[in-house]
Amino acid sequence: MISEGPGGTASCWVVTDGRSGIEVQARGLAEELGTRPVMKRLTARKPWVWLPPRFWINPLNCVAVREGGPLTPPWPDIVISTGRRAAAVSAGIRAAARAGGARTFAIHIQRPYQPLDRFDLVIVPRHDRLEGPNVLATFGALGRVTPDRLAAAKDALAPELGSLPHPRIAVAVGGTNKVFKMGVPEAEALAGRLRQAQRQTGGSLLVTVSRRTGPAVIETLRRALNDLPGRLDDGSGAQNPYFAFLGTADAVVVTCDSVNMACEAAATGKPLHVFDLPGGSAKFARFHGDLRDAGIARRFTGEIGHWDYRPLAETSRIAREVRPLINSKP
């Protein structure tokens, strides 16, 4: 069904609710499998939007597709989903394909909150501690960071960033979520440590923010760091410099609220410094403990350290394990 490298002939749908933080994981795996995925971004219909997806009677009728075309045959060879609502839809696609005599290999990324046997494969981070005969565990999150993408992004912004002094410190800033808080006090503390790091190194700061970063946090960082060499990207421009910043950086600082950001930074092989925020959970504690135990990350105290580790390449590792499973599935 699928070749042993780029250029695979399998058709693939990526099914999500459009949230970039989770969609990037499914898209990254689809691309690593060599497919050219069709992105299906969903919205739950009323009244189903008010019900947990596990109670949806016919999932394919419970959603509208905002982008990517209808959920109708011909069914894809592979469907990769992430998110609870997308999990229900993925299971529905697999069931509909089977009922029509076709075969769709259904992969769900992250805990599906559905019976595991509704999928051919479930891929979860090991800190979630989910087990089953069709479960593959990853170190953190999958993603799209590869050496080639980082090099291309770095080259594209080289004229703009080329004069900035080394060492260059890429800073990925998240925001408040269900378990962590990031407001103005936290932004001020982060800025203080970044100023300390810049004084120590004499380098420059390349700061990016996420969709969860509040306007007050962005403005606090802008005011506090404005006189230092570097750039703060607030996400308002047409071009996202995130990969370019990672590619040109000598070290990376991330806030602790995002598994994705930490794993993307770890994929560079550059020293990863994690800035702690108030709050937390057992799962996040396990994940960050794993990063430190593996020699990938250290807590960010305002000092920039130097250490080596093998770059995290979980997406390519998982793709190598998934490819034969797809080809052997009856």
XYZ file of C-alpha atoms in Angstrom, residues 2-328:
327
model
C 2.758 2.407 0.912
C 6.357 2.618 -0.234
C 9.417 2.485 1.989
C 10.076 6.199 1.725
C 8.887 9.519 0.291
C 6.625 9.201 -2.706
C 4.296 6.596 -1.217
C 1.187 5.976 -3.302
C -1.320 5.594 -0.471
C -4.159 8.092 -0.171
C -4.370 9.695 3.256
C -6.803 11.920 5.135
C -5.753 13.866 8.210
C -8.855 14.502 10.339
C -8.751 17.173 13.062
C -10.716 20.069 14.510
C -8.118 22.449 13.085
C -6.182 23.192 16.274
C -2.618 23.647 15.115
C -1.022 22.122 18.206
C -2.601 18.741 17.610
C -2.941 18.884 13.833
C 0.810 19.225 13.390
C 1.296 15.779 14.922
C -1.022 14.003 12.482
C 0.269 15.946 9.517
C 3.853 15.252 10.493
C 3.245 11.498 10.567
C 1.359 11.565 7.262
C 4.238 13.383 5.584
C 6.834 11.095 7.139
C 4.921 8.120 5.707
C 5.456 9.644 2.275
C 1.829 10.608 1.616
C 0.316 13.889 0.504
C -2.472 14.162 3.055
C -5.833 15.783 2.467
C -6.529 17.924 5.516
C -10.100 17.464 6.799
C -10.931 20.105 9.407
C -14.172 19.472 11.259
C -16.813 21.296 13.254
C -19.374 19.413 15.344
C -23.012 19.996 14.379
C -25.799 20.782 16.816
C -26.956 19.020 18.954
C -23.905 16.729 18.814
C -21.553 19.534 19.789
C -22.998 19.308 23.307
C -22.514 15.527 23.628
C -19.267 13.645 24.249
C -18.179 12.030 20.952
C -18.382 8.541 22.449
C -22.181 8.981 22.441
C -22.404 9.955 18.763
C -24.580 7.399 16.986
C -23.332 8.096 13.453
C -20.168 10.199 13.731
C -19.986 11.057 10.032
C -23.343 12.823 10.293
C -22.395 14.658 13.490
C -19.820 16.954 11.923
C -19.457 19.479 9.137
C -16.199 19.670 7.175
C -14.900 23.255 7.113
C -12.007 22.395 4.813
C -10.992 19.381 2.792
C -14.178 18.170 1.125
C -16.939 15.756 2.219
C -16.550 12.580 4.242
C -17.742 10.321 1.435
C -16.265 7.496 -0.683
C -13.836 6.749 -2.095
C -12.435 6.173 1.366
C -8.695 6.769 1.883
C -6.130 4.037 2.370
C -5.073 5.721 5.613
C -6.869 8.072 7.988
C -4.891 9.801 10.728
C -6.839 11.659 13.387
C -6.152 13.594 16.547
C -8.614 15.126 18.999
C -11.677 13.512 20.613
C -14.187 14.486 17.948
C -11.827 13.508 15.182
C -11.340 10.133 16.883
C -15.054 9.387 16.577
C -15.015 10.432 12.916
C -11.925 8.344 12.160
C -13.552 5.282 13.699
C -16.661 6.031 11.633
C -14.632 6.259 8.423
C -12.975 2.927 9.155
C -16.333 1.279 9.848
C -17.944 2.751 6.726
C -15.036 1.609 4.563
C -15.291 -1.922 5.922
C -19.057 -1.983 5.420
C -18.511 -1.082 1.774
C -15.837 -3.707 1.237
C -12.916 -1.264 1.321
C -10.000 -1.021 3.694
C -8.953 2.087 5.582
C -6.109 1.852 8.083
C -7.175 4.105 10.964
C -4.490 5.731 13.128
C -5.370 7.948 16.054
C -2.776 10.117 17.780
C -3.244 10.776 21.513
C -5.778 9.122 23.787
C -8.959 8.601 21.706
C -11.549 8.275 24.489
C -13.061 5.550 22.314
C -12.649 1.767 22.513
C -9.173 0.999 21.188
C -10.442 -1.734 18.873
C -12.176 0.895 16.736
C -8.728 1.805 15.387
C -5.940 -0.146 13.748
C -3.352 1.808 15.701
C -3.331 4.318 18.554
C -0.196 6.419 19.101
C 0.172 8.108 22.489
C 2.987 9.744 24.442
C 4.369 7.380 27.005
C 3.662 9.833 29.828
C -0.070 9.155 29.168
C 0.457 5.547 30.313
C -2.059 4.013 27.913
C -1.504 0.366 27.023
C -3.119 -1.995 24.551
C -2.324 -4.490 21.778
C -2.609 -1.765 19.116
C -0.914 1.051 21.066
C 2.467 2.567 20.209
C 4.116 4.851 22.778
C 6.182 7.888 21.826
C 8.639 10.033 23.713
C 6.529 13.184 23.802
C 4.706 14.480 20.740
C 5.152 13.877 17.033
C 5.825 16.867 14.814
C 7.184 18.293 11.570
C 10.671 19.429 12.598
C 13.303 17.862 10.348
C 16.877 18.944 9.545
C 15.862 19.785 5.972
C 12.947 21.999 7.041
C 15.076 23.808 9.606
C 17.860 24.387 7.080
C 15.453 25.709 4.442
C 13.745 28.049 6.912
C 17.100 29.285 8.206
C 18.316 30.024 4.686
C 15.092 31.876 3.824
C 15.574 34.337 6.708
C 19.366 34.483 6.562
C 19.421 38.030 5.114
C 17.249 39.263 7.974
C 18.909 37.361 10.813
C 22.469 37.168 9.542
C 23.769 40.210 11.421
C 22.522 39.078 14.840
C 25.292 38.099 17.250
C 25.878 34.526 18.390
C 24.991 32.707 20.480
C 21.428 33.030 19.290
C 18.823 31.928 21.799
C 15.455 30.858 20.365
C 12.624 31.380 22.866
C 9.253 29.655 22.371
C 6.569 31.175 24.598
C 3.278 29.426 25.309
C 0.483 30.571 27.567
C -2.139 29.700 30.110
C -3.840 26.333 29.625
C -5.770 23.878 31.780
C -2.850 23.156 34.093
C -0.387 26.058 33.813
C -0.683 29.812 34.262
C 1.218 32.411 32.299
C 0.337 36.040 32.944
C 2.244 39.276 33.313
C 4.177 38.215 36.463
C 5.419 35.076 34.703
C 6.324 37.090 31.598
C 8.307 39.526 33.745
C 10.167 36.640 35.409
C 10.945 35.062 32.040
C 12.140 38.381 30.641
C 14.411 38.873 33.645
C 16.063 35.508 33.105
C 16.403 36.144 29.373
C 18.133 39.452 30.086
C 20.474 37.613 32.436
C 21.211 35.026 29.736
C 21.882 37.728 27.150
C 24.283 39.503 29.509
C 26.051 36.221 30.140
C 26.446 35.289 26.490
C 26.466 38.594 24.627
C 24.211 36.970 22.075
C 20.734 37.672 20.715
C 17.169 36.584 21.495
C 14.731 35.196 18.907
C 11.308 35.083 20.573
C 8.138 33.547 19.159
C 4.728 33.255 20.784
C 1.838 30.817 20.437
C -1.897 31.254 19.956
C -2.304 30.903 23.712
C 0.054 33.755 24.522
C -2.014 36.646 25.846
C -1.598 40.207 24.510
C -0.449 41.454 27.930
C 2.271 38.795 28.020
C 3.466 39.747 24.540
C 3.563 43.438 25.416
C 5.417 42.725 28.678
C 8.086 40.762 26.815
C 8.321 43.396 24.105
C 8.917 46.230 26.590
C 11.340 44.241 28.715
C 13.480 42.967 25.822
C 13.203 45.834 23.356
C 16.727 47.148 23.921
C 18.433 43.782 23.390
C 19.664 42.426 20.054
C 17.214 40.035 18.463
C 13.635 39.839 17.330
C 10.250 39.230 18.912
C 7.635 37.814 16.526
C 4.084 38.293 17.772
C 2.435 36.100 15.135
C 0.890 38.988 13.221
C 3.133 38.744 10.164
C 2.531 36.772 6.999
C 5.610 34.618 7.555
C 6.076 32.417 10.603
C 9.773 32.504 11.555
C 9.531 29.700 14.148
C 11.446 27.079 12.151
C 14.011 29.683 11.086
C 14.579 30.669 14.707
C 15.047 27.019 15.700
C 17.336 26.430 12.741
C 19.654 29.357 13.430
C 19.649 29.082 17.241
C 22.570 27.884 19.316
C 20.297 27.119 22.293
C 16.552 27.042 22.929
C 14.342 28.169 25.797
C 10.708 26.986 25.993
C 7.967 27.517 28.550
C 6.891 24.296 30.229
C 3.218 24.384 29.204
C 3.594 22.697 25.799
C 4.785 19.175 25.046
C 4.863 20.100 21.359
C 7.218 23.049 21.800
C 9.606 21.066 23.972
C 9.692 18.181 21.492
C 10.195 20.499 18.517
C 13.110 22.098 20.335
C 14.492 18.671 21.255
C 14.399 17.690 17.576
C 17.120 20.277 16.917
C 19.686 18.603 19.165
C 20.478 21.991 20.718
C 20.610 22.633 24.470
C 17.015 22.869 25.677
C 16.194 25.071 28.665
C 12.686 24.796 30.150
C 11.139 27.744 31.994
C 8.803 26.587 34.762
C 5.336 28.103 35.208
C 2.911 27.920 38.127
C 0.717 24.840 38.060
C 1.288 21.476 36.458
C 0.031 17.917 36.382
C 1.355 14.415 36.875
C 1.552 13.849 33.114
C 3.556 17.023 32.511
C 5.811 16.175 35.441
C 6.519 12.744 33.945
C 7.235 14.249 30.531
C 9.644 16.903 31.778
C 11.275 14.360 34.058
C 11.832 12.124 31.029
C 13.453 15.022 29.140
C 15.864 15.713 31.989
C 16.624 12.034 32.572
C 17.451 11.621 28.874
C 19.953 14.488 29.065
C 17.898 16.605 26.660
C 16.612 19.428 28.888
C 17.474 21.404 31.980
C 15.522 23.963 33.950
C 16.065 27.546 32.785
C 17.463 29.639 35.607
C 18.925 32.451 33.513
C 22.100 30.593 32.595
C 22.664 29.171 29.106
C 24.453 25.840 29.260
C 26.037 23.671 26.603
C 25.482 19.928 26.281
C 25.007 17.324 23.572
C 22.313 14.722 22.969
C 20.905 12.826 20.046
C 18.148 14.937 18.434
C 14.665 13.631 19.138
C 13.298 12.034 15.938
C 10.134 10.312 17.105
C 8.088 11.016 13.980
C 10.551 9.213 11.715
C 10.943 6.359 14.229
C 7.192 5.875 14.504
C 6.802 6.036 10.713
C 9.318 3.203 10.363
C 7.239 1.103 12.763
C 3.894 2.047 11.233
C 4.764 1.440 7.567
C 5.009 -2.374 7.787
C 1.866 -2.503 9.930
C -0.077 -0.716 7.194
C 1.318 -2.968 4.494
C 0.591 -6.165 6.400
